[in-house]
Amino acid sequence: MATHRVVVIGSGFGGLFGTQALRRRKDVEVTLVAKTTHHLFQPLLYQVATGILSEGAISPSTREILARQKNARVILGTVVAIDLDAKTVTSEVLGRETVTPFDTLLVAAGAGQSYFGNDHFAEYAPGMKSIDDALELRGRIFGSFEWAELATAPAERDRYLTFVVVGAGPTGVEMAGQIAELAHRTLRRDFRAIDTRQARIILLDAAPKVLPSFGDRLGGDARERLTKMGVEVVLGTKVVGVDSTGIDIETPEGTRDRIESATKVWAAGVQASELGTMLAEQSDAELDRAGRVRVNPDLTLPGRPDVYVVGDMAALDNLPGVAQVAIQGARYAAKHLKARLDGKPAPEKFSYFDKGSMATISRFSAVASVGKLRFSGFLAWLLWLAIHIVYLIGFKQRITTLLHWMVSFIGRGRSERTVTAQQILARNIIRSIPPEDLPKLPVVESDHEPAPAPRTDDAAEVERVG
Ligand SMILES: Cc1cc2nc3c(=O)[nH]c(=O)nc-3n(C[C@H](O)[C@H](O)[C@H](O)COP(=O)(O)OP(=O)(O)OC[C@H]3O[C@@H](n4cnc5c(N)ncnc54)[C@H](O)[C@@H]3O)c2cc1C
């Protein structure tokens, strides 16, 4: 039986669930290409950044998850080229290039942080999209308290004890709430020269509302709860500059001001993967303002029925950039493909079932919007807890997460407070190296021979020649 080669780009929600949805097909061979070795549960990144969870708890190995799925293979590498006519995907890791041919392509490369044209802000205000981001932020947050303890001048101490979170969406609210809990609860007895309860935590947004996607009532509840926790909520205010010692802002009246702050967190704006541009250039697809690919109702790329785009990279019917859209989209794409392979009518249109959304504010407090129901407080928090445990992948991950949550929510501790100088310094050094000077894998003699692996490469050559 001839196998149908599916290449999946990305090991996030779309890529992983799409691959798993094809597991029973003996006539399909899936190659998942991703730039990290793990599947990342992004909704809990803020807990890694604030010392509640270890990075391993939210990023199980993709290879391990797919170990029993015999028709799936995992390739590590950043996709640097997609050729829709030749039907190949080229990926690269440490200078080693791999070309993988496909019959069907599923692209789920997600989205990165957007600094709205000010990418230089990233050096001083990291976003929160990856494990590296979360560990860097952990280093900056806990490191700031350490520096404040050492400070000799009051202004310097205040700068270290001022935390600015930009973006009042779910991630910003969760971060601000957790930093407030750290300052007021967790760290309160640990220092001698400073009172951590004096820390200023500022949640700032250019929009006039907190959690706008949750509606006025829940947004209002979240704002009230944050204010009670000591978070200063500053709305309608734009960030116009970020540097190592502070942040420049412009108020709604157009006045400029500055907040002296050592630790800034960027939780505003997303930009879809640059692979979207590559797909648009080779098809009839257009991109929206966030760089997302405008797909057909069946999630295929306009003019390319053999390419699906799902999750944060895809634009369809104003669907939000949330995990369920990626999961359901990927499962739909797999179903669509299976029907095509079986010569059966394919389900015509992807329709999203909204299971609701929620955001935590502090321990025991969250907001939830499920169907027509809107609620906040402890009940919403319990629901948040249950759903996150269900969707965390891996038994080990669930058990360790539950234990860590008991430590942090019932007690007042944080078991993942380890920070190292490398979390910040090494990353900044790597950022400053031009891509051509980045380390490459050493070339060994045998590498000059035509490589037998990956198997799929040889098949591509045969196909191209034929
Ligand atoms: C901090 C944070 C909190 C969130 N909280 C929630 C929440 O509470 N609830 C919710 O529903 N959603 C939440 N989301 C959104 C949710 O995580 C995303 O909508 C979802 O991850 C999208 O899935 P995806 O598969 O499209 O992309 P991702 O999950 O981002 O996966 C993209 C994958 O592509 C890989 N990749 C990217 N570029 C390349 C390349 N060039 N080559 C190879 N691989 C590549 C990445 O490494 C990754 O594996 C949150 C997101 C963030 C960042």
Coordinates of C-alpha atoms and ligand atoms in Angstrom, one line a residue:
M1 CA 0.0 0.0 0.0
A2 CA 1.5 3.4 -1.0
T3 CA 1.8 5.7 2.0
H4 CA 0.6 9.2 2.0
R5 CA 3.2 11.5 3.4
V6 CA 2.0 14.2 5.8
V7 CA 4.4 16.8 7.1
V8 CA 3.2 18.7 10.2
I9 CA 5.0 21.9 11.2
G10 CA 5.0 22.7 14.9
S11 CA 4.6 20.7 18.1
G12 CA 2.2 23.0 19.8
F13 CA -1.5 22.4 20.2
G14 CA -2.3 22.3 16.4
G15 CA 0.7 20.2 15.4
L16 CA 0.5 17.6 18.2
F17 CA -3.3 17.1 18.1
G18 CA -3.2 17.0 14.3
T19 CA -0.5 14.3 14.3
Q20 CA -2.4 12.3 17.0
A21 CA -5.6 12.4 15.0
L22 CA -3.9 10.5 12.2
R23 CA -2.6 7.7 14.5
R24 CA -4.9 4.9 13.3
R25 CA -4.0 5.4 9.6
K26 CA -1.6 2.7 8.4
D27 CA -1.6 4.3 4.9
V28 CA -0.3 7.6 6.3
E29 CA 3.2 8.5 7.4
V30 CA 3.5 11.6 9.5
T31 CA 6.7 13.7 9.9
L32 CA 6.4 16.3 12.6
V33 CA 9.0 19.1 12.3
A34 CA 9.4 21.5 15.2
K35 CA 12.0 23.9 16.4
T36 CA 11.8 22.6 20.0
T37 CA 12.0 19.1 21.4
H38 CA 8.9 19.7 23.5
H39 CA 5.2 20.3 23.3
L40 CA 4.5 23.5 25.2
F41 CA 1.5 24.2 27.3
Q42 CA 1.6 27.9 27.0
P43 CA -1.3 28.7 29.3
L44 CA 0.8 27.9 32.3
L45 CA 4.0 29.7 31.2
Y46 CA 3.3 32.4 33.7
Q47 CA 3.6 29.9 36.5
V48 CA 7.1 28.9 35.4
A49 CA 8.0 32.6 35.3
T50 CA 6.8 33.1 38.8
G51 CA 8.3 30.0 40.4
I52 CA 5.2 27.8 40.9
L53 CA 6.0 25.2 38.2
S54 CA 9.1 23.7 36.7
E55 CA 9.6 24.1 33.0
G56 CA 9.4 20.3 32.6
A57 CA 5.9 20.2 34.1
I58 CA 4.5 22.1 31.1
S59 CA 6.8 21.0 28.3
P60 CA 6.8 17.2 27.9
S61 CA 9.0 15.7 25.2
T62 CA 7.2 15.5 21.8
R63 CA 9.2 12.4 21.0
E64 CA 8.0 10.7 24.2
I65 CA 4.4 11.7 23.6
L66 CA 4.5 10.2 20.1
A67 CA 6.7 7.2 20.9
R68 CA 3.9 4.7 20.6
Q69 CA 2.4 6.2 17.4
K70 CA 4.2 4.0 14.9
N71 CA 3.2 6.1 11.8
A72 CA 4.7 9.3 13.3
R73 CA 8.3 10.5 13.2
V74 CA 9.7 13.6 14.9
I75 CA 12.4 15.9 13.3
L76 CA 14.0 18.7 15.2
G77 CA 14.6 21.8 13.2
T78 CA 13.4 25.3 12.4
V79 CA 11.5 25.4 9.1
V80 CA 13.4 27.9 6.9
A81 CA 11.7 27.2 3.6
I82 CA 8.5 25.7 2.2
D83 CA 8.3 24.9 -1.5
L84 CA 4.7 24.3 -2.4
D85 CA 5.4 23.3 -6.0
A86 CA 8.2 20.9 -5.2
K87 CA 6.2 19.9 -2.1
T88 CA 9.1 20.0 0.3
V89 CA 9.8 21.5 3.7
T90 CA 13.4 22.5 4.6
S91 CA 14.3 22.7 8.2
E92 CA 17.6 23.6 9.9
V93 CA 19.2 22.9 13.2
L94 CA 22.7 24.2 14.1
G95 CA 23.7 24.5 10.4
R96 CA 22.3 21.1 9.4
E97 CA 19.6 21.2 6.8
T98 CA 17.0 18.6 6.2
V99 CA 14.6 18.5 3.2
T100 CA 11.3 16.6 3.8
P101 CA 8.9 15.9 1.0
F102 CA 5.1 15.9 1.6
D103 CA 1.9 14.9 -0.1
T104 CA -0.1 16.9 2.4
L105 CA 1.2 19.7 4.7
L106 CA -0.3 20.8 8.0
V107 CA 1.2 24.1 9.1
A108 CA 0.7 24.9 12.8
A109 CA 3.7 27.2 13.6
G110 CA 1.7 29.5 16.0
A111 CA 2.5 33.1 16.8
G112 CA 5.2 35.1 18.5
Q113 CA 5.2 38.3 20.4
S114 CA 4.5 41.6 18.6
Y115 CA 6.1 44.8 19.8
F116 CA 4.2 46.8 17.2
G117 CA 7.3 47.7 15.3
N118 CA 9.5 48.2 18.3
D119 CA 11.3 45.0 18.4
H120 CA 14.2 46.6 20.4
F121 CA 11.8 46.6 23.4
A122 CA 12.3 42.9 23.7
E123 CA 15.7 43.1 25.2
Y124 CA 14.3 44.9 28.3
A125 CA 10.7 43.7 28.3
P126 CA 10.7 40.0 27.4
G127 CA 7.5 38.5 26.1
M128 CA 6.0 35.2 27.2
K129 CA 5.9 32.7 24.4
S130 CA 8.5 30.1 25.2
I131 CA 10.3 28.3 28.0
D132 CA 13.3 30.5 27.4
D133 CA 11.0 33.6 27.9
A134 CA 9.5 32.2 31.1
L135 CA 13.0 31.3 32.6
E136 CA 14.4 34.7 31.6
L137 CA 11.4 36.4 33.3
R138 CA 11.8 34.2 36.4
G139 CA 15.4 35.4 36.6
R140 CA 14.4 39.0 36.2
I141 CA 11.6 38.9 38.7
F142 CA 13.4 37.0 41.5
G143 CA 16.6 38.8 40.6
S144 CA 15.0 42.2 41.1
F145 CA 14.1 41.4 44.7
E146 CA 17.8 40.3 45.2
W147 CA 19.1 43.6 43.8
A148 CA 16.6 45.6 45.9
E149 CA 18.0 43.9 49.0
L150 CA 21.5 45.1 48.0
A151 CA 20.5 48.6 46.9
T152 CA 22.0 51.4 49.0
A153 CA 20.0 54.4 47.5
P154 CA 16.2 54.5 48.0
A155 CA 15.6 55.4 44.3
E156 CA 17.6 52.4 43.2
R157 CA 15.7 50.1 45.6
D158 CA 12.4 51.5 44.4
R159 CA 13.4 50.9 40.8
Y160 CA 14.1 47.2 41.6
L161 CA 10.8 46.9 43.5
T162 CA 8.7 48.3 40.6
F163 CA 7.3 45.7 38.1
V164 CA 5.5 46.8 35.0
V165 CA 3.4 44.3 33.1
V166 CA 2.3 45.6 29.6
G167 CA -1.0 44.2 28.3
A168 CA -4.1 43.7 30.4
G169 CA -5.3 40.5 28.5
P170 CA -5.3 37.1 30.3
T171 CA -1.5 36.7 30.3
G172 CA -0.9 40.2 31.7
V173 CA -3.6 39.8 34.4
E174 CA -2.2 36.4 35.4
M175 CA 1.4 37.8 35.6
A176 CA 0.5 40.9 37.5
G177 CA -1.6 38.8 40.0
Q178 CA 1.3 36.4 40.5
I179 CA 3.9 39.0 41.0
A180 CA 1.6 40.7 43.6
E181 CA 1.2 37.3 45.4
L182 CA 5.0 36.9 45.4
A183 CA 5.6 40.3 46.9
H184 CA 2.8 40.2 49.4
R185 CA 2.7 36.6 50.4
T186 CA 5.5 34.3 49.3
L187 CA 8.6 36.5 49.8
R188 CA 7.3 38.6 52.6
R189 CA 9.5 37.0 55.3
D190 CA 12.6 36.2 53.2
F191 CA 14.4 39.6 53.1
R192 CA 16.0 41.8 55.7
A193 CA 16.7 45.1 54.1
I194 CA 13.5 45.4 52.1
D195 CA 9.8 44.9 52.8
T196 CA 8.7 43.1 49.7
R197 CA 5.1 44.3 50.4
Q198 CA 6.3 47.8 49.3
A199 CA 6.7 46.6 45.7
R200 CA 4.8 48.4 43.1
I201 CA 3.1 46.2 40.5
I202 CA 1.7 48.2 37.6
L203 CA -0.6 46.6 34.9
L204 CA -0.6 48.9 31.9
D205 CA -2.6 48.9 28.7
A206 CA -3.3 51.2 25.8
A207 CA -6.9 49.9 25.7
P208 CA -9.4 51.3 28.2
K209 CA -10.4 47.9 29.7
V210 CA -9.0 44.9 31.6
L211 CA -9.7 41.5 29.9
P212 CA -11.7 43.1 27.1
S213 CA -12.6 39.7 25.5
F214 CA -14.3 38.7 28.7
G215 CA -16.9 41.5 28.6
D216 CA -17.4 44.5 31.0
R217 CA -18.6 42.6 34.0
L218 CA -15.8 40.0 34.3
G219 CA -13.2 42.7 33.2
G220 CA -14.5 44.9 36.0
D221 CA -14.4 42.0 38.6
A222 CA -10.8 41.2 37.5
R223 CA -9.8 44.9 37.9
E224 CA -11.4 45.2 41.3
R225 CA -9.6 42.0 42.5
L226 CA -6.2 43.1 41.2
T227 CA -6.6 46.5 42.8
K228 CA -7.4 44.8 46.2
M229 CA -4.2 42.8 45.8
G230 CA -2.2 46.0 45.4
V231 CA -1.8 46.1 41.6
E232 CA -2.0 49.6 40.1
V233 CA -4.1 49.3 36.9
V234 CA -3.2 52.0 34.4
L235 CA -5.4 52.0 31.2
G236 CA -5.6 54.1 28.0
T237 CA -1.8 54.5 28.3
K238 CA 0.7 53.7 25.5
V239 CA 4.2 52.5 25.9
V240 CA 6.5 54.7 23.8
G241 CA 9.9 53.6 25.1
V242 CA 11.6 50.8 27.1
D243 CA 15.1 50.7 28.3
S244 CA 17.1 49.0 31.1
T245 CA 16.0 51.3 33.9
G246 CA 12.4 52.1 33.0
I247 CA 9.5 52.6 30.7
D248 CA 8.3 55.8 28.9
I249 CA 4.5 56.2 28.6
E250 CA 2.0 58.5 27.0
T251 CA -1.2 59.2 28.8
P252 CA -4.6 59.5 27.1
E253 CA -4.2 63.3 27.3
G254 CA -0.9 63.0 25.3
T255 CA 1.4 63.8 28.2
R256 CA 4.6 61.8 28.4
D257 CA 5.8 60.3 31.7
R258 CA 8.3 57.7 32.9
I259 CA 8.1 54.8 35.3
E260 CA 11.5 53.8 36.8
S261 CA 11.4 50.0 36.7
A262 CA 14.0 47.3 36.4
T263 CA 11.5 44.5 35.5
K264 CA 9.2 44.9 32.6
V265 CA 7.0 42.1 31.1
W266 CA 5.5 42.3 27.6
A267 CA 2.2 40.6 27.4
A268 CA 0.7 42.7 24.6
G269 CA 0.2 41.8 20.9
V270 CA 0.9 38.7 18.8
Q271 CA 2.3 38.3 15.4
A272 CA 1.8 35.1 13.5
S273 CA 4.7 33.0 12.4
E274 CA 6.7 34.3 9.4
L275 CA 5.9 31.0 7.6
G276 CA 2.6 32.6 6.8
T277 CA 4.3 35.1 4.5
M278 CA 6.1 32.1 2.7
L279 CA 2.7 30.4 2.2
A280 CA 1.0 33.6 1.0
E281 CA 3.7 34.3 -1.6
Q282 CA 3.2 30.8 -3.2
S283 CA -0.6 30.7 -3.1
D284 CA -3.8 32.9 -3.5
A285 CA -3.9 33.5 0.3
E286 CA -3.7 36.9 2.0
L287 CA -2.4 37.8 5.4
D288 CA -4.3 39.8 8.0
R289 CA -2.7 42.6 10.1
A290 CA -1.3 40.1 12.6
G291 CA 0.3 38.1 9.8
R292 CA -2.3 35.3 10.0
V293 CA -3.1 33.4 6.8
R294 CA -6.7 33.9 5.5
V295 CA -7.7 30.3 5.0
N296 CA -10.6 28.6 3.2
P297 CA -13.6 27.5 5.4
D298 CA -12.1 24.0 5.3
L299 CA -8.8 25.4 6.6
T300 CA -6.9 24.8 3.4
L301 CA -4.7 27.4 1.8
P302 CA -6.6 29.2 -1.1
G303 CA -5.5 27.5 -4.3
R304 CA -3.6 24.7 -2.5
P305 CA -6.0 22.0 -1.4
D306 CA -3.1 19.9 -0.1
V307 CA -2.0 22.5 2.5
Y308 CA -3.9 23.1 5.8
V309 CA -3.1 26.0 8.1
V310 CA -4.5 25.8 11.7
G311 CA -4.3 27.5 15.1
D312 CA -2.7 30.9 15.8
M313 CA -1.4 31.1 12.2
A314 CA -4.8 30.9 10.6
A315 CA -7.4 33.7 10.2
L316 CA -11.0 32.5 9.8
D317 CA -14.3 34.1 11.0
N318 CA -12.5 36.1 13.6
L319 CA -11.7 33.0 15.7
P320 CA -9.6 33.8 18.7
G321 CA -6.0 32.7 19.2
V322 CA -6.7 30.1 21.8
A323 CA -5.8 26.5 22.3
Q324 CA -9.2 25.0 21.5
V325 CA -9.2 26.7 18.1
A326 CA -5.9 25.1 17.3
I327 CA -6.9 21.6 18.7
Q328 CA -10.3 21.5 17.0
G329 CA -8.9 23.0 13.8
A330 CA -6.1 20.3 13.6
R331 CA -8.6 17.5 14.3
Y332 CA -10.9 18.8 11.6
A333 CA -8.0 19.0 9.1
A334 CA -7.1 15.4 9.9
K335 CA -10.7 14.3 9.4
H336 CA -10.9 16.3 6.2
L337 CA -7.7 14.6 4.9
K338 CA -8.9 11.1 5.9
A339 CA -12.1 11.6 4.0
R340 CA -10.2 12.7 0.9
L341 CA -7.9 9.7 1.2
D342 CA -10.9 7.4 1.5
G343 CA -12.6 9.0 -1.5
K344 CA -15.5 10.0 0.7
P345 CA -17.1 13.5 0.9
A346 CA -15.0 15.7 3.2
P347 CA -16.7 17.7 5.9
E348 CA -17.3 21.0 4.2
K349 CA -16.5 23.7 6.7
F350 CA -14.7 23.9 10.0
S351 CA -17.0 25.0 12.8
Y352 CA -15.5 25.9 16.1
F353 CA -17.2 24.9 19.3
D354 CA -16.5 27.5 22.0
K355 CA -16.0 25.7 25.3
G356 CA -15.5 29.0 27.1
S357 CA -12.5 30.9 28.4
M358 CA -11.0 31.7 31.7
A359 CA -8.2 33.5 33.4
T360 CA -6.8 33.3 36.9
I361 CA -6.1 36.5 38.9
S362 CA -4.7 35.0 42.1
R363 CA -4.9 31.8 44.1
F364 CA -8.6 31.0 44.7
S365 CA -9.7 33.7 42.2
A366 CA -10.4 33.6 38.5
V367 CA -12.9 34.7 35.9
A368 CA -14.7 32.3 33.6
S369 CA -17.0 32.7 30.6
V370 CA -18.7 29.5 29.6
G371 CA -21.6 29.7 27.1
K372 CA -24.0 32.3 28.5
L373 CA -22.6 31.9 32.0
R374 CA -20.2 34.5 33.4
F375 CA -18.8 34.0 36.9
S376 CA -15.8 35.0 38.9
G377 CA -14.1 34.1 42.2
F378 CA -13.5 30.7 43.8
L379 CA -15.9 28.7 41.6
A380 CA -14.2 30.0 38.5
W381 CA -10.8 29.2 40.0
L382 CA -11.9 25.6 40.7
L383 CA -13.1 25.2 37.1
W384 CA -9.8 26.7 35.9
L385 CA -7.9 24.2 38.0
A386 CA -9.8 21.2 36.8
I387 CA -9.6 22.1 33.1
H388 CA -5.9 22.8 33.2
I389 CA -5.2 19.4 34.8
V390 CA -7.3 17.7 32.2
Y391 CA -5.5 19.4 29.3
L392 CA -2.0 19.0 30.6
I393 CA -0.3 16.3 28.6
G394 CA 1.3 13.3 30.4
F395 CA 0.6 11.6 33.7
K396 CA 3.9 12.7 35.2
Q397 CA 3.2 16.3 34.4
R398 CA -0.3 16.1 36.0
I399 CA 1.1 14.6 39.2
T400 CA 4.0 17.0 39.6
T401 CA 1.7 20.0 38.7
L402 CA -0.8 19.0 41.4
L403 CA 2.0 18.7 44.0
H404 CA 3.4 22.1 43.1
W405 CA 0.0 23.7 43.2
M406 CA -0.5 22.3 46.7
V407 CA 2.8 23.9 47.8
S408 CA 1.9 27.2 46.3
F409 CA -1.9 27.5 46.8
I410 CA -2.4 25.8 50.1
G411 CA 1.0 26.8 51.5
R412 CA 2.7 30.0 50.6
G413 CA 5.9 28.6 49.0
R414 CA 7.2 28.3 45.5
S415 CA 9.2 25.3 44.8
E416 CA 10.8 26.6 41.5
R417 CA 12.7 29.7 42.6
T418 CA 16.0 28.7 41.1
V419 CA 17.5 31.4 38.9
T420 CA 20.8 31.6 37.2
A421 CA 22.8 34.4 35.6
Q422 CA 22.7 32.6 32.3
Q423 CA 18.9 32.9 32.1
I424 CA 19.3 36.6 31.3
L425 CA 22.9 37.3 30.4
A426 CA 23.5 34.3 28.0
R427 CA 20.3 35.0 26.2
N428 CA 21.2 38.6 25.6
I429 CA 24.6 37.6 24.3
I430 CA 23.0 35.0 22.0
R431 CA 20.6 37.7 20.7
S432 CA 23.5 40.0 19.8
I433 CA 25.3 37.4 17.7
P434 CA 24.5 37.8 13.9
P435 CA 22.8 34.6 12.7
E436 CA 25.7 33.7 10.3
D437 CA 28.1 33.7 13.3
L438 CA 25.9 31.4 15.5
P439 CA 27.5 28.1 16.3
K440 CA 27.0 25.3 13.8
L441 CA 27.3 21.5 14.2
P442 CA 30.9 20.5 13.5
V443 CA 31.2 18.8 10.0
V444 CA 32.6 15.3 10.3
E445 CA 34.0 13.3 7.4
S446 CA 31.0 11.0 7.1
D447 CA 28.8 14.1 6.7
H448 CA 30.2 14.6 3.2
E449 CA 28.7 11.3 2.1
P450 CA 25.2 11.5 0.7
A451 CA 23.2 11.1 3.9
P452 CA 21.0 8.0 4.1
A453 CA 18.6 9.7 6.6
P454 CA 16.0 11.0 6.6
R455 CA 14.4 8.2 4.6
T456 CA 11.9 10.7 3.2
D457 CA 14.7 12.7 1.4
D458 CA 15.6 9.8 -0.9
A459 CA 12.0 9.4 -1.9
A460 CA 11.9 13.1 -2.7
E461 CA 14.8 12.7 -5.1
V462 CA 13.2 9.8 -6.8
E463 CA 10.0 11.7 -7.1
R464 CA 11.7 14.8 -8.5
V465 CA 13.7 12.9 -11.0
G466 CA 10.7 10.8 -12.0
Ligands
LIG1 C1 1.4 33.1 27.8 C2 0.2 32.5 27.0 C3 -0.9 32.1 27.7 C4 -2.0 31.5 27.0 N1 -3.1 31.2 27.8 C5 -4.1 30.5 27.1 C6 -5.2 30.1 27.8 O1 -5.3 30.2 29.1 N2 -6.2 29.4 27.2 C7 -6.1 29.2 25.8 O2 -7.0 28.6 25.2 N3 -5.1 29.7 25.1 C8 -4.1 30.3 25.7 N4 -3.0 30.8 25.0 C9 -3.1 30.7 23.5 C10 -2.7 29.3 23.1 O3 -1.6 28.8 23.8 C11 -2.5 29.3 21.6 O4 -3.7 29.7 21.0 C12 -2.1 27.9 21.1 O5 -0.9 27.5 21.6 C13 -2.0 27.9 19.5 O6 -1.6 26.7 19.1 P1 -0.8 26.5 17.7 O7 -0.6 25.1 17.5 O8 -1.4 27.4 16.7 O9 0.6 27.3 18.1 P2 1.7 26.9 19.2 O10 1.0 26.1 20.3 O11 2.3 28.2 19.6 O12 2.7 26.0 18.5 C14 3.5 26.5 17.5 C15 4.6 25.4 17.3 O13 5.3 25.7 16.1 C16 6.7 25.7 16.3 N5 7.3 26.6 15.4 C17 7.2 27.9 15.2 N6 7.9 28.3 14.1 C18 8.5 27.2 13.6 C19 9.4 27.0 12.6 N7 9.8 28.0 11.8 N8 9.9 25.8 12.3 C20 9.5 24.8 13.1 N9 8.7 24.9 14.1 C21 8.2 26.1 14.4 C22 6.8 26.1 17.8 O14 8.1 25.7 18.3 C23 5.7 25.4 18.4 O15 6.0 24.0 18.6 C24 -1.9 31.4 25.6 C25 -0.8 31.7 25.0 C26 0.3 32.3 25.6 C27 1.5 32.7 24.9

